[in-house]
Amino acid sequence: MTGSSDERDGVAAVTGGPSWPIAMYRAALFLCLWLVLAGADPADIPAAAAAIAAATWTSLCLLEPGNSRRSLPAIARLALLFLYHSIVAGIDVAGRALNPRLPLHPGFVAYPTRLPRGLRQNVFTTLTSLLPGTVPAGEENGQIIYHCLDVTQPIVADLAAEEAALVRALYND
């Protein structure tokens, strides 16, 4: 066998040819981010170029180009689903906090994710940690353990819907 292990697995190495379009795409995104954060000042061109080059190189090292296809409509649906769940859960948490009887049923729920360990599972737990009422608390036997304010709610079904939306949006392999 010849070549790096990345090339044998069908993924181009960072210095390989097929990653150039991806590198240029990421550099363009970092340029847009720079323009949003710092504005368009010609005096900033050297700093912007250095920052964009470093960010692009780092992103290619940490998040190698893959075969996943992103779906803009699915990403929009994921964002709307996240917004909806955030509003509903926020109202629920606020109602529980303001209720003197505190109708809480805290506990832990195990969620059997279909996502592989690593980056995909980390993205999922990060997304779900932003929703009020549930916090990823660890992993046990391949399941993600969530601490919840009310275990009587349909938490597993909600997590499954979030996971399905995330897979459609980002990991449409």
PDB file of C-alpha atoms in Angstrom:
ATOM      1  CA  MET A   1       0.000   0.000   0.000  1.00  0.00           C
ATOM      2  CA  THR A   2       1.219   3.460  -0.800  1.00  0.00           C
ATOM      3  CA  GLY A   3       0.116   6.900   0.250  1.00  0.00           C
ATOM      4  CA  SER A   4      -1.097   8.183   3.565  1.00  0.00           C
ATOM      5  CA  SER A   5      -3.826   6.445   5.510  1.00  0.00           C
ATOM      6  CA  ASP A   6      -6.147   9.352   4.668  1.00  0.00           C
ATOM      7  CA  GLU A   7      -5.641   8.750   0.948  1.00  0.00           C
ATOM      8  CA  ARG A   8      -6.203   4.987   1.343  1.00  0.00           C
ATOM      9  CA  ASP A   9      -9.503   5.686   3.092  1.00  0.00           C
ATOM     10  CA  GLY A  10     -10.721   7.795   0.175  1.00  0.00           C
ATOM     11  CA  VAL A  11     -10.253  11.152   1.869  1.00  0.00           C
ATOM     12  CA  ALA A  12      -7.836  13.596   0.314  1.00  0.00           C
ATOM     13  CA  ALA A  13      -4.966  14.726   2.481  1.00  0.00           C
ATOM     14  CA  VAL A  14      -4.848  18.409   3.426  1.00  0.00           C
ATOM     15  CA  THR A  15      -2.064  19.030   0.940  1.00  0.00           C
ATOM     16  CA  GLY A  16      -3.719  16.979  -1.820  1.00  0.00           C
ATOM     17  CA  GLY A  17      -5.378  18.369  -4.907  1.00  0.00           C
ATOM     18  CA  PRO A  18      -9.071  17.700  -4.223  1.00  0.00           C
ATOM     19  CA  SER A  19      -9.056  19.771  -1.026  1.00  0.00           C
ATOM     20  CA  TRP A  20      -8.223  23.046  -2.853  1.00  0.00           C
ATOM     21  CA  PRO A  21     -11.847  23.838  -3.775  1.00  0.00           C
ATOM     22  CA  ILE A  22     -12.861  23.124  -0.193  1.00  0.00           C
ATOM     23  CA  ALA A  23      -9.993  25.255   1.121  1.00  0.00           C
ATOM     24  CA  MET A  24     -11.038  28.133  -1.124  1.00  0.00           C
ATOM     25  CA  TYR A  25     -14.656  27.775  -0.024  1.00  0.00           C
ATOM     26  CA  ARG A  26     -13.646  27.834   3.643  1.00  0.00           C
ATOM     27  CA  ALA A  27     -11.327  30.793   3.048  1.00  0.00           C
ATOM     28  CA  ALA A  28     -14.234  32.673   1.454  1.00  0.00           C
ATOM     29  CA  LEU A  29     -16.393  31.924   4.509  1.00  0.00           C
ATOM     30  CA  PHE A  30     -13.636  33.149   6.832  1.00  0.00           C
ATOM     31  CA  LEU A  31     -13.299  36.283   4.693  1.00  0.00           C
ATOM     32  CA  CYS A  32     -17.036  36.930   5.086  1.00  0.00           C
ATOM     33  CA  LEU A  33     -16.723  36.393   8.827  1.00  0.00           C
ATOM     34  CA  TRP A  34     -13.797  38.835   8.956  1.00  0.00           C
ATOM     35  CA  LEU A  35     -15.793  41.443   7.048  1.00  0.00           C
ATOM     36  CA  VAL A  36     -18.766  41.052   9.369  1.00  0.00           C
ATOM     37  CA  LEU A  37     -16.658  41.303  12.523  1.00  0.00           C
ATOM     38  CA  ALA A  38     -13.982  43.817  11.529  1.00  0.00           C
ATOM     39  CA  GLY A  39     -15.365  45.631   8.527  1.00  0.00           C
ATOM     40  CA  ALA A  40     -13.629  46.425   5.249  1.00  0.00           C
ATOM     41  CA  ASP A  41     -10.650  48.614   6.083  1.00  0.00           C
ATOM     42  CA  PRO A  42      -7.754  48.480   3.550  1.00  0.00           C
ATOM     43  CA  ALA A  43      -5.280  48.870   6.419  1.00  0.00           C
ATOM     44  CA  ASP A  44      -6.453  45.506   7.768  1.00  0.00           C
ATOM     45  CA  ILE A  45      -5.598  43.529   4.613  1.00  0.00           C
ATOM     46  CA  PRO A  46      -2.323  42.016   5.958  1.00  0.00           C
ATOM     47  CA  ALA A  47      -3.926  40.990   9.258  1.00  0.00           C
ATOM     48  CA  ALA A  48      -7.019  39.678   7.471  1.00  0.00           C
ATOM     49  CA  ALA A  49      -4.937  37.626   5.035  1.00  0.00           C
ATOM     50  CA  ALA A  50      -2.911  36.091   7.860  1.00  0.00           C
ATOM     51  CA  ALA A  51      -5.998  35.345   9.946  1.00  0.00           C
ATOM     52  CA  ILE A  52      -7.896  33.844   7.012  1.00  0.00           C
ATOM     53  CA  ALA A  53      -4.921  31.671   6.003  1.00  0.00           C
ATOM     54  CA  ALA A  54      -4.425  30.449   9.579  1.00  0.00           C
ATOM     55  CA  ALA A  55      -8.145  29.791  10.086  1.00  0.00           C
ATOM     56  CA  THR A  56      -8.426  27.922   6.783  1.00  0.00           C
ATOM     57  CA  TRP A  57      -5.350  25.779   7.484  1.00  0.00           C
ATOM     58  CA  THR A  58      -6.578  25.022  11.016  1.00  0.00           C
ATOM     59  CA  SER A  59     -10.061  24.123   9.812  1.00  0.00           C
ATOM     60  CA  LEU A  60      -8.624  21.734   7.223  1.00  0.00           C
ATOM     61  CA  CYS A  61      -6.464  20.069   9.882  1.00  0.00           C
ATOM     62  CA  LEU A  62      -9.224  19.783  12.474  1.00  0.00           C
ATOM     63  CA  LEU A  63     -12.171  19.112  10.181  1.00  0.00           C
ATOM     64  CA  GLU A  64     -10.963  17.230   7.144  1.00  0.00           C
ATOM     65  CA  PRO A  65     -13.040  17.484   4.002  1.00  0.00           C
ATOM     66  CA  GLY A  66     -15.613  14.713   3.889  1.00  0.00           C
ATOM     67  CA  ASN A  67     -18.220  13.279   1.590  1.00  0.00           C
ATOM     68  CA  SER A  68     -21.205  14.779   3.413  1.00  0.00           C
ATOM     69  CA  ARG A  69     -23.494  16.961   1.373  1.00  0.00           C
ATOM     70  CA  ARG A  70     -25.065  19.947   3.081  1.00  0.00           C
ATOM     71  CA  SER A  71     -28.702  20.686   2.383  1.00  0.00           C
ATOM     72  CA  LEU A  72     -29.648  24.362   2.670  1.00  0.00           C
ATOM     73  CA  PRO A  73     -33.400  23.647   3.010  1.00  0.00           C
ATOM     74  CA  ALA A  74     -32.653  21.063   5.710  1.00  0.00           C
ATOM     75  CA  ILE A  75     -30.324  23.508   7.489  1.00  0.00           C
ATOM     76  CA  ALA A  76     -33.111  26.113   7.420  1.00  0.00           C
ATOM     77  CA  ARG A  77     -35.584  23.545   8.817  1.00  0.00           C
ATOM     78  CA  LEU A  78     -33.057  22.622  11.538  1.00  0.00           C
ATOM     79  CA  ALA A  79     -32.668  26.289  12.470  1.00  0.00           C
ATOM     80  CA  LEU A  80     -36.452  26.745  12.629  1.00  0.00           C
ATOM     81  CA  LEU A  81     -36.849  23.550  14.670  1.00  0.00           C
ATOM     82  CA  PHE A  82     -34.134  24.732  17.044  1.00  0.00           C
ATOM     83  CA  LEU A  83     -35.782  28.152  17.363  1.00  0.00           C
ATOM     84  CA  TYR A  84     -39.189  26.552  18.001  1.00  0.00           C
ATOM     85  CA  HIS A  85     -37.816  24.164  20.639  1.00  0.00           C
ATOM     86  CA  SER A  86     -35.862  26.996  22.270  1.00  0.00           C
ATOM     87  CA  ILE A  87     -38.957  29.189  22.572  1.00  0.00           C
ATOM     88  CA  VAL A  88     -41.222  26.385  23.805  1.00  0.00           C
ATOM     89  CA  ALA A  89     -38.628  25.078  26.267  1.00  0.00           C
ATOM     90  CA  GLY A  90     -37.773  28.600  27.451  1.00  0.00           C
ATOM     91  CA  ILE A  91     -41.434  29.335  28.184  1.00  0.00           C
ATOM     92  CA  ASP A  92     -41.726  25.983  29.963  1.00  0.00           C
ATOM     93  CA  VAL A  93     -38.625  26.602  32.101  1.00  0.00           C
ATOM     94  CA  ALA A  94     -39.756  30.150  32.925  1.00  0.00           C
ATOM     95  CA  GLY A  95     -43.212  28.880  33.902  1.00  0.00           C
ATOM     96  CA  ARG A  96     -41.693  26.270  36.183  1.00  0.00           C
ATOM     97  CA  ALA A  97     -39.335  28.809  37.740  1.00  0.00           C
ATOM     98  CA  LEU A  98     -42.143  31.298  38.428  1.00  0.00           C
ATOM     99  CA  ASN A  99     -44.572  28.697  39.759  1.00  0.00           C
ATOM    100  CA  PRO A 100     -44.308  28.575  43.558  1.00  0.00           C
ATOM    101  CA  ARG A 101     -45.094  24.848  43.584  1.00  0.00           C
ATOM    102  CA  LEU A 102     -42.145  24.148  41.217  1.00  0.00           C
ATOM    103  CA  PRO A 103     -43.617  21.342  39.107  1.00  0.00           C
ATOM    104  CA  LEU A 104     -40.243  19.748  38.423  1.00  0.00           C
ATOM    105  CA  HIS A 105     -39.464  16.082  37.928  1.00  0.00           C
ATOM    106  CA  PRO A 106     -35.701  16.191  37.450  1.00  0.00           C
ATOM    107  CA  GLY A 107     -33.781  13.137  36.445  1.00  0.00           C
ATOM    108  CA  PHE A 108     -31.627  11.496  33.849  1.00  0.00           C
ATOM    109  CA  VAL A 109     -32.621  10.105  30.465  1.00  0.00           C
ATOM    110  CA  ALA A 110     -30.456   7.873  28.283  1.00  0.00           C
ATOM    111  CA  TYR A 111     -30.661   8.647  24.573  1.00  0.00           C
ATOM    112  CA  PRO A 112     -29.454   5.962  22.118  1.00  0.00           C
ATOM    113  CA  THR A 113     -27.945   8.077  19.362  1.00  0.00           C
ATOM    114  CA  ARG A 114     -27.267   6.668  15.909  1.00  0.00           C
ATOM    115  CA  LEU A 115     -24.414   9.117  15.366  1.00  0.00           C
ATOM    116  CA  PRO A 116     -20.865   7.787  15.613  1.00  0.00           C
ATOM    117  CA  ARG A 117     -18.657   8.939  18.460  1.00  0.00           C
ATOM    118  CA  GLY A 118     -16.524  11.937  17.684  1.00  0.00           C
ATOM    119  CA  LEU A 119     -17.334  15.074  15.762  1.00  0.00           C
ATOM    120  CA  ARG A 120     -20.893  14.189  14.724  1.00  0.00           C
ATOM    121  CA  GLN A 121     -21.937  13.193  18.214  1.00  0.00           C
ATOM    122  CA  ASN A 122     -20.235  16.290  19.648  1.00  0.00           C
ATOM    123  CA  VAL A 123     -22.156  18.553  17.248  1.00  0.00           C
ATOM    124  CA  PHE A 124     -25.398  16.861  18.301  1.00  0.00           C
ATOM    125  CA  THR A 125     -24.734  17.198  22.033  1.00  0.00           C
ATOM    126  CA  THR A 126     -23.688  20.823  21.556  1.00  0.00           C
ATOM    127  CA  LEU A 127     -26.904  21.553  19.667  1.00  0.00           C
ATOM    128  CA  THR A 128     -29.077  19.869  22.280  1.00  0.00           C
ATOM    129  CA  SER A 129     -27.226  21.500  25.176  1.00  0.00           C
ATOM    130  CA  LEU A 130     -28.480  24.872  23.957  1.00  0.00           C
ATOM    131  CA  LEU A 131     -32.098  23.850  24.503  1.00  0.00           C
ATOM    132  CA  PRO A 132     -33.426  24.773  27.950  1.00  0.00           C
ATOM    133  CA  GLY A 133     -34.341  21.883  30.207  1.00  0.00           C
ATOM    134  CA  THR A 134     -31.848  19.320  28.906  1.00  0.00           C
ATOM    135  CA  VAL A 135     -28.107  19.137  29.444  1.00  0.00           C
ATOM    136  CA  PRO A 136     -25.869  16.335  28.175  1.00  0.00           C
ATOM    137  CA  ALA A 137     -24.228  14.880  31.276  1.00  0.00           C
ATOM    138  CA  GLY A 138     -22.111  12.081  29.878  1.00  0.00           C
ATOM    139  CA  GLU A 139     -22.109   8.843  27.983  1.00  0.00           C
ATOM    140  CA  GLU A 140     -22.850   5.335  29.163  1.00  0.00           C
ATOM    141  CA  ASN A 141     -22.965   2.135  27.112  1.00  0.00           C
ATOM    142  CA  GLY A 142     -23.005   4.087  23.845  1.00  0.00           C
ATOM    143  CA  GLN A 143     -25.920   6.246  24.952  1.00  0.00           C
ATOM    144  CA  ILE A 144     -25.856   9.955  25.741  1.00  0.00           C
ATOM    145  CA  ILE A 145     -27.071  10.703  29.248  1.00  0.00           C
ATOM    146  CA  TYR A 146     -29.128  13.891  29.610  1.00  0.00           C
ATOM    147  CA  HIS A 147     -30.043  15.650  32.825  1.00  0.00           C
ATOM    148  CA  CYS A 148     -33.590  16.934  32.423  1.00  0.00           C
ATOM    149  CA  LEU A 149     -35.824  19.234  34.426  1.00  0.00           C
ATOM    150  CA  ASP A 150     -38.876  17.085  33.754  1.00  0.00           C
ATOM    151  CA  VAL A 151     -38.463  13.438  32.793  1.00  0.00           C
ATOM    152  CA  THR A 152     -42.209  13.120  32.177  1.00  0.00           C
ATOM    153  CA  GLN A 153     -41.830  15.165  28.974  1.00  0.00           C
ATOM    154  CA  PRO A 154     -41.248  13.390  25.598  1.00  0.00           C
ATOM    155  CA  ILE A 155     -37.498  14.033  25.776  1.00  0.00           C
ATOM    156  CA  VAL A 156     -36.350  11.006  23.794  1.00  0.00           C
ATOM    157  CA  ALA A 157     -38.792  11.802  20.983  1.00  0.00           C
ATOM    158  CA  ASP A 158     -37.639  15.430  20.904  1.00  0.00           C
ATOM    159  CA  LEU A 159     -33.988  14.362  20.834  1.00  0.00           C
ATOM    160  CA  ALA A 160     -34.731  11.918  18.015  1.00  0.00           C
ATOM    161  CA  ALA A 161     -36.375  14.719  16.017  1.00  0.00           C
ATOM    162  CA  GLU A 162     -33.349  16.973  16.609  1.00  0.00           C
ATOM    163  CA  GLU A 163     -30.970  14.190  15.581  1.00  0.00           C
ATOM    164  CA  ALA A 164     -32.938  13.427  12.409  1.00  0.00           C
ATOM    165  CA  ALA A 165     -32.989  17.118  11.469  1.00  0.00           C
ATOM    166  CA  LEU A 166     -29.242  17.407  12.100  1.00  0.00           C
ATOM    167  CA  VAL A 167     -28.519  14.344   9.949  1.00  0.00           C
ATOM    168  CA  ARG A 168     -30.672  15.710   7.102  1.00  0.00           C
ATOM    169  CA  ALA A 169     -29.020  19.121   7.335  1.00  0.00           C
ATOM    170  CA  LEU A 170     -25.343  18.277   7.735  1.00  0.00           C
ATOM    171  CA  TYR A 171     -24.668  14.585   7.291  1.00  0.00           C
ATOM    172  CA  ASN A 172     -26.574  13.606   4.188  1.00  0.00           C
ATOM    173  CA  ASP A 173     -23.917  11.030   3.240  1.00  0.00           C
TER     174      ASP A 173
END
